[in-house]
Coordinates of C-alpha atoms and ligand atoms in Angstrom, one line a residue:
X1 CA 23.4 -4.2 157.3
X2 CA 26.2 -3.9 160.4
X3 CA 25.6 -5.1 163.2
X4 CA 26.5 -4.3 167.1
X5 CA 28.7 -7.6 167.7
X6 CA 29.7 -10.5 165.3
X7 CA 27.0 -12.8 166.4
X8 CA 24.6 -13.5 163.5
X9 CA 21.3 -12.6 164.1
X10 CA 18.7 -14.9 163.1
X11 CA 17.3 -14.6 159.2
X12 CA 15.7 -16.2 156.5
X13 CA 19.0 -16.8 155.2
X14 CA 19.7 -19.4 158.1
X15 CA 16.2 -21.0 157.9
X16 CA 15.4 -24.1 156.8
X17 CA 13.5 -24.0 153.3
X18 CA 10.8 -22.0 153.2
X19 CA 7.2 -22.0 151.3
X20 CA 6.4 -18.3 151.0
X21 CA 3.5 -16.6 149.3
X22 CA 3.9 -13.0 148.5
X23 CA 1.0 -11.0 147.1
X24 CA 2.1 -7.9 145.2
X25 CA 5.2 -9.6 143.8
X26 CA 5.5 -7.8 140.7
X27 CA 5.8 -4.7 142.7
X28 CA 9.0 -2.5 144.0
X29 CA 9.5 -4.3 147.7
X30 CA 7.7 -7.2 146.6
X31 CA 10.6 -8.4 143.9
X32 CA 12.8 -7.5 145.9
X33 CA 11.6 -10.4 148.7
X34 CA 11.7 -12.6 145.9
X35 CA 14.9 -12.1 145.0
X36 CA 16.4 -12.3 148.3
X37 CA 14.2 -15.4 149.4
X38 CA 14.9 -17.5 146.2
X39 CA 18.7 -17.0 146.9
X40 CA 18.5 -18.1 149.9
X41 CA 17.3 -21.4 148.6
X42 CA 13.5 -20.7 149.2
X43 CA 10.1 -21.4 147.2
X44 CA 8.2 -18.4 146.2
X45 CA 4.6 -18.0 145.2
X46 CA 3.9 -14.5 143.6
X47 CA 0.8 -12.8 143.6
X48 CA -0.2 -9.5 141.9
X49 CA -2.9 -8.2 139.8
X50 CA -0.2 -5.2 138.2
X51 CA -2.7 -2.6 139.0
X52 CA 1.1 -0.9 139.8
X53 CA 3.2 -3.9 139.7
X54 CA 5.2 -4.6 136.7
X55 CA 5.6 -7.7 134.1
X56 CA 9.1 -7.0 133.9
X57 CA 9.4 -8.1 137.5
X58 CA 7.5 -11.2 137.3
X59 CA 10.0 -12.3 134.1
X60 CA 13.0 -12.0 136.1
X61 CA 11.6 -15.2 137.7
X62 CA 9.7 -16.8 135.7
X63 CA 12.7 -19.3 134.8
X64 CA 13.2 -19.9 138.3
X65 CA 12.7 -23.7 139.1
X66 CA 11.0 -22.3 142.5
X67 CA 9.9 -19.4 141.6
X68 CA 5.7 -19.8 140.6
X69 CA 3.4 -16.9 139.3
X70 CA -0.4 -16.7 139.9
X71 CA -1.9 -13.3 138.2
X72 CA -4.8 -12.3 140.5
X73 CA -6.5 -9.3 142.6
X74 CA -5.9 -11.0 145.9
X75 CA -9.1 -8.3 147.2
X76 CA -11.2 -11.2 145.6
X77 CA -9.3 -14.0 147.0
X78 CA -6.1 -15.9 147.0
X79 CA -5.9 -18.8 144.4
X80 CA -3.5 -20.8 145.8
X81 CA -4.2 -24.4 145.7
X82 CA -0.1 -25.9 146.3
X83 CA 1.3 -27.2 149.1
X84 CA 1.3 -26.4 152.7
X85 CA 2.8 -22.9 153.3
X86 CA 5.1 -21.6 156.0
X87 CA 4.3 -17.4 155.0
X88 CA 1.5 -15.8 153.8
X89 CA 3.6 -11.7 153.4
X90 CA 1.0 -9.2 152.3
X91 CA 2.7 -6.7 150.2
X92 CA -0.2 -5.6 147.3
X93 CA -1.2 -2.2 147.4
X94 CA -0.8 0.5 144.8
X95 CA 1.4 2.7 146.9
X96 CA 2.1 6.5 147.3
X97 CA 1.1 9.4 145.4
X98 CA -0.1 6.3 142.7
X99 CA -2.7 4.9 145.1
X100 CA -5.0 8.3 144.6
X101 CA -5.8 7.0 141.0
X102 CA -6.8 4.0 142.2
X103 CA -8.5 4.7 145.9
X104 CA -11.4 2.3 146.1
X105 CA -8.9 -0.8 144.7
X106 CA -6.2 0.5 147.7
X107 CA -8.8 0.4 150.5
X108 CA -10.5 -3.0 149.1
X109 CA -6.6 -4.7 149.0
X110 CA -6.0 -3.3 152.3
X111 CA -9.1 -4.5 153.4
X112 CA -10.5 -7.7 151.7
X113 CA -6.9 -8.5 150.7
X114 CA -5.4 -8.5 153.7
X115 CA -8.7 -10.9 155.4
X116 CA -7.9 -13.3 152.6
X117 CA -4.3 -13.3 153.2
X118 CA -5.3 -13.9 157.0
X119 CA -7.8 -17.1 156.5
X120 CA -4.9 -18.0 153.9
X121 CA -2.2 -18.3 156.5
X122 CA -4.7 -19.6 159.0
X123 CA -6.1 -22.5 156.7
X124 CA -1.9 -23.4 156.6
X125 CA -1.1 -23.0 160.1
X126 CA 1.6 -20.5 158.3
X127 CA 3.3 -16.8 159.7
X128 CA 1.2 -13.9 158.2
X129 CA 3.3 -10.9 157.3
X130 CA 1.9 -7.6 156.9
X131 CA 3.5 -4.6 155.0
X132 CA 2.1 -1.7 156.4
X133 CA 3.4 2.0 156.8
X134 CA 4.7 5.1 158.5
X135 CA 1.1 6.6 156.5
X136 CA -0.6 5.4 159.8
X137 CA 0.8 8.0 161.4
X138 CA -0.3 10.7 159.3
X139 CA 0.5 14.8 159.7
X140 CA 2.4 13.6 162.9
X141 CA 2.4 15.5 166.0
X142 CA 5.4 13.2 167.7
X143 CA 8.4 13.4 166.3
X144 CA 10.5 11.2 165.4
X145 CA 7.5 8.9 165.4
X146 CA 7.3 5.8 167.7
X147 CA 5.4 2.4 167.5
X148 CA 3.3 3.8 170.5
X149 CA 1.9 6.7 168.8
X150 CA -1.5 6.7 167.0
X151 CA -1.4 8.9 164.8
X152 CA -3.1 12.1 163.0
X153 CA -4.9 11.0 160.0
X154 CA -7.3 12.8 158.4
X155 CA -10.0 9.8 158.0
X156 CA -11.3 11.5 154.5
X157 CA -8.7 13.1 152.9
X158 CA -7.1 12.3 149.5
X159 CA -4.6 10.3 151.6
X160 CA -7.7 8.5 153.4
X161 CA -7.5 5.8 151.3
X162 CA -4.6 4.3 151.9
X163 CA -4.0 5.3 155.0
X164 CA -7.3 4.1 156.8
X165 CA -6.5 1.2 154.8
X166 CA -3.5 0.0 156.3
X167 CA -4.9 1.3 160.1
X168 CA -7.4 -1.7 159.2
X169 CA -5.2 -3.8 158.2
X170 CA -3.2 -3.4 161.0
X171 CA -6.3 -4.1 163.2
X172 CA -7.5 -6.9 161.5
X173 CA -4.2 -8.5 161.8
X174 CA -4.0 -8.0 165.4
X175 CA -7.5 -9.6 165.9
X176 CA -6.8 -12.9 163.7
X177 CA -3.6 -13.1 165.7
X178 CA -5.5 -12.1 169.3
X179 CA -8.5 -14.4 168.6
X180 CA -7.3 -16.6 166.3
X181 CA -4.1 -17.4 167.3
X182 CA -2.0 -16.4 163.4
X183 CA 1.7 -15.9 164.1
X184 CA 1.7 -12.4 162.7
X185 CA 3.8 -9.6 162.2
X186 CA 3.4 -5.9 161.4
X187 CA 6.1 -3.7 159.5
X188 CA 5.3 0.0 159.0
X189 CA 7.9 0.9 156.6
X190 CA 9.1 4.6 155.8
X191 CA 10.0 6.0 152.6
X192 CA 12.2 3.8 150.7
X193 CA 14.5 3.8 147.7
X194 CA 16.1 1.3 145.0
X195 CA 16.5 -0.2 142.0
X196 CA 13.1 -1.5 140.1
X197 CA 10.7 1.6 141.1
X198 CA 8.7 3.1 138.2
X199 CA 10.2 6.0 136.9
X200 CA 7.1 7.4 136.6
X201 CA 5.7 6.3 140.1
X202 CA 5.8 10.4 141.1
X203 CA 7.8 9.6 144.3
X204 CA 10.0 12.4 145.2
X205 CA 13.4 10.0 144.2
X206 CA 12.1 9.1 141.1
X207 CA 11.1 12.3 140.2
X208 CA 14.3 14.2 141.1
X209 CA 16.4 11.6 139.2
X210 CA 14.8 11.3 136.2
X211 CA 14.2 15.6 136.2
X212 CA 18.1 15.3 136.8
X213 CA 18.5 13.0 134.1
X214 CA 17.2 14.9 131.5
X215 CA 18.2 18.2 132.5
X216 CA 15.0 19.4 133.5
X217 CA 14.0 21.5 137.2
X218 CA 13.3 19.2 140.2
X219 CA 9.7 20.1 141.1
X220 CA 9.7 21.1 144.3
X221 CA 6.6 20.8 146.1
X222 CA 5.3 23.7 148.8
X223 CA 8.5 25.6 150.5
X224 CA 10.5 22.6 150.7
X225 CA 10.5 22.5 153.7
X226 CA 9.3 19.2 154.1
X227 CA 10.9 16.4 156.1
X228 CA 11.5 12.4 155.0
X229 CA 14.0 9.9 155.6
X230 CA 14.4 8.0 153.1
X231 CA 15.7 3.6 153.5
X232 CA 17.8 1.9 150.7
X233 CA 15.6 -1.4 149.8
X234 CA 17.9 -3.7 151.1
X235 CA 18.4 -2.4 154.5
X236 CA 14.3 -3.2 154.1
X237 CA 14.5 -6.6 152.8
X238 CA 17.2 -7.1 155.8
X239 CA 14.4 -5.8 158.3
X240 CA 11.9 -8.3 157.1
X241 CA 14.1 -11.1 156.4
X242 CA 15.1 -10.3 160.5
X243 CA 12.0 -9.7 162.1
X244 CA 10.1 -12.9 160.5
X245 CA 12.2 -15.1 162.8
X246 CA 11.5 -12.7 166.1
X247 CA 8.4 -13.9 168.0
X248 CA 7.1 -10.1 167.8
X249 CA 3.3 -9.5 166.8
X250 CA 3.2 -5.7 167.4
X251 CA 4.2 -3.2 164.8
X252 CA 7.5 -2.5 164.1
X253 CA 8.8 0.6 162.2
X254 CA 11.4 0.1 159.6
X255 CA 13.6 3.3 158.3
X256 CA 16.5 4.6 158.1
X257 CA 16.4 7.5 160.7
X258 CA 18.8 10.1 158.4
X259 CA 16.2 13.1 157.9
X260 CA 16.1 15.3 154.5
X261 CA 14.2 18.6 154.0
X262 CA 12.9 18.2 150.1
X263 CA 15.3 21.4 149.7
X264 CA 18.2 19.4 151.3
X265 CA 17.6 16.3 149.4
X266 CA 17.7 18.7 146.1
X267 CA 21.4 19.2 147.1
X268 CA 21.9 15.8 147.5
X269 CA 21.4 15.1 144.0
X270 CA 23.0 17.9 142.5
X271 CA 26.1 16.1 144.1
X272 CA 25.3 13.0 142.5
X273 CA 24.8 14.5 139.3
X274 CA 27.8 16.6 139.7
X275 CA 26.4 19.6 137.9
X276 CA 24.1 22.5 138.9
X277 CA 20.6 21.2 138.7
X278 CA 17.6 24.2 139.1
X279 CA 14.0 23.9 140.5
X280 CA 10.8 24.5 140.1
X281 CA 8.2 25.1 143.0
X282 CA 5.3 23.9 142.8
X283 CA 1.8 23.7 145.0
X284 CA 2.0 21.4 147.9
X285 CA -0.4 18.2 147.7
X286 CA -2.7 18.1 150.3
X287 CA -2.3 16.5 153.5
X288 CA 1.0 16.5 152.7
X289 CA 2.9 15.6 155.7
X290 CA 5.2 17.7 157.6
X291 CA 7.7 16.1 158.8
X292 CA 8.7 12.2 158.9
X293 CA 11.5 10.4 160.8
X294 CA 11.0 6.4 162.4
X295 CA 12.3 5.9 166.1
X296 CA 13.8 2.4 165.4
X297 CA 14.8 1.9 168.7
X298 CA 12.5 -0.8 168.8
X299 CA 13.5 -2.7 165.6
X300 CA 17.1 -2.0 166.8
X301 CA 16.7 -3.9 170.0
X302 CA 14.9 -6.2 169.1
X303 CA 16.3 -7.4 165.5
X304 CA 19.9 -5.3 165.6
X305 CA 18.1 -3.3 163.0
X306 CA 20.6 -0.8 161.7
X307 CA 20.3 0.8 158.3
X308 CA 24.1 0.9 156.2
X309 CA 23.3 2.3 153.3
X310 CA 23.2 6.1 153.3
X311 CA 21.3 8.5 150.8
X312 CA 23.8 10.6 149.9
X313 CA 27.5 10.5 148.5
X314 CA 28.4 10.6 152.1
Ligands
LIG1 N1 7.7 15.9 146.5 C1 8.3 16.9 145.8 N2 8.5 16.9 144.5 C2 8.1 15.8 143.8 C3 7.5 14.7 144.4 C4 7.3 14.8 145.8 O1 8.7 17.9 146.5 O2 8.3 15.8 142.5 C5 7.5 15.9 148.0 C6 6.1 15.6 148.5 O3 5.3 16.7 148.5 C7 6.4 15.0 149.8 C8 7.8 14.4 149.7 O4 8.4 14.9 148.5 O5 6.5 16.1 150.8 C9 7.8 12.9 149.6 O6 6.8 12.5 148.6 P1 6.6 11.0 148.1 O7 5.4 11.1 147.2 O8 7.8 10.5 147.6 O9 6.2 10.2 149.4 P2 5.3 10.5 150.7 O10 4.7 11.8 150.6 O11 4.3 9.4 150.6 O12 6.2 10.4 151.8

């Protein structure tokens, strides 16, 4: 990630050493924080229950002298008996279009899971970090979609689940913090890209790349039409690593602002794969939203957050 000026801008990888649990460690961000935090000469506590989470993650580690491994569903507590900890993160959930398979589980981690990573942080004096989502803004009516708007969700839709889930988990965070003092942050990250997702997670990138792949259509959901913007994991893990040393409690959106229709992204990977690739359309999920861009005006003032890796060959 570039920055404005040449003066670093406070990280993880300046910190002292850091104790840091993070639930939903076998999953696609979650690994990914592991990685970056044991490199930086940190001790990491994984959590996850691989409801979507994979083994292959956790045995990247595994060897790791600071690397420890704890298989649990963190929505019926947190078995961590160690040492004093400096970060509780809270990344479990099964995640999108996966966590309609599984929608009581998503609401209970985003619920129960994210209390027990609360009293967790709280019993340890220690920062609580909570992944949350651009979801909590629904079928948006603002656009590109700001920290200060609340949203359009429909509170029982196939979505519902995780959407409401994170709203409450956003709220619940805010109260422990308000009432009971936890040094908490809130992320609400948009659609994001990389190395060690499922191929078979049914995420638009996956889905084109792998129909790409193997020479078969790109399923193309509704007209196309359809807007996202889609972040490059590490310009993610940069955000987090970043905002965990701002004294900010609020929500902060992290994205890469670069917007695609689904018909437009179909171009960009029939660059990439340098050949003609054809599609197929198919019905539109529902709920689906329109359109989705983050405003990171606030995460660029107030962490020099600025995305570098772009989607395309461009
Ligand atoms: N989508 C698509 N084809 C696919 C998978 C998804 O056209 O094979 C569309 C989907 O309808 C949505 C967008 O791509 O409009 C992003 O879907 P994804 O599940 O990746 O994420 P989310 O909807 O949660 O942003």
């Amino acid at each position: 990630m570039t920055t404005p000026d040449s003066q670093p801008v406070p990280s993880t990888a300046t910190s002292d050493p850091l104790r840091i649990l993070i639930t939903g460690s076998a999953g696609f961000v979650g690994s990914h924080l592991v990685e970056r935090f044991l490199n930086e000469g940190h001790t990491v506590i994984g959590v996850d229950n691989y409801i979507s989470g994979q083994v292959s993650n956790t045995e990247l580690f595994l060897e790791h002298p600071r690397f420890t491994f704890i298989e649990a569903d963190v929505s019926h507590g947190i078995p961590y008996e160690g040492e004093k900890l400096d970060w509780v993160m809270h990344f479990a959930s099964p995640a999108s279009p996966h966590y309609q398979q599984f929608p009581v589980e998503t609401l209970m981690v985003g619920a129960q899971g994210t209390q027990n990573g609360l009293e967790l942080a709280h019993a340890h004096g220690a920062g609580f970090f909570l992944a949350s989502t651009s979801e909590v803004y629904g079928d948006p009516h603002v656009h590109p979609q700001p920290e200060t708007y609340w949203g359009n969700v429909n509170p029982i839709g196939v979505r519902s689940c995780y959407d409401e889930a994170k709203r409450y988990a956003e709220a619940i965070t805010m109260a422990y913090h308000r009432s009971r003092g936890v040094n908490t942050r809130i992320i609400r990250i948009f659609n994001t890209y990389g190395p060690r997702m499922r191929p078979d997670d049914g995420r638009v990138i996956t889905n084109f790349v792998h129909q790409a792949l193997r020479g078969e259509p790109l399923t193309v959901y509704g007209d196309g039409s359809q807007t996202r913007s889609f972040q490059y994991i590490d310009d993610l893990v940069e955000g987090i690593s970043r905002l965990m040393m701002a004294q900010y409690h609020e929500p902060v959106n992290l994205g890469n602002p670069d917007e695609f229709t689904m018909l437009e992204l179909v171009n960009e990977i029939t660059l990439i794969a340098g050949r003609q690739v054809s599609k197929k359309f198919e019905r539109l999920p529902l709920d689906d939203p329109k359109m989705r861009n983050p405003d990171i005006i606030l995460s660029s003032n107030l962490i020099q957050f600025k995305p570098s890796t772009p989607l395309g060959l461009a």
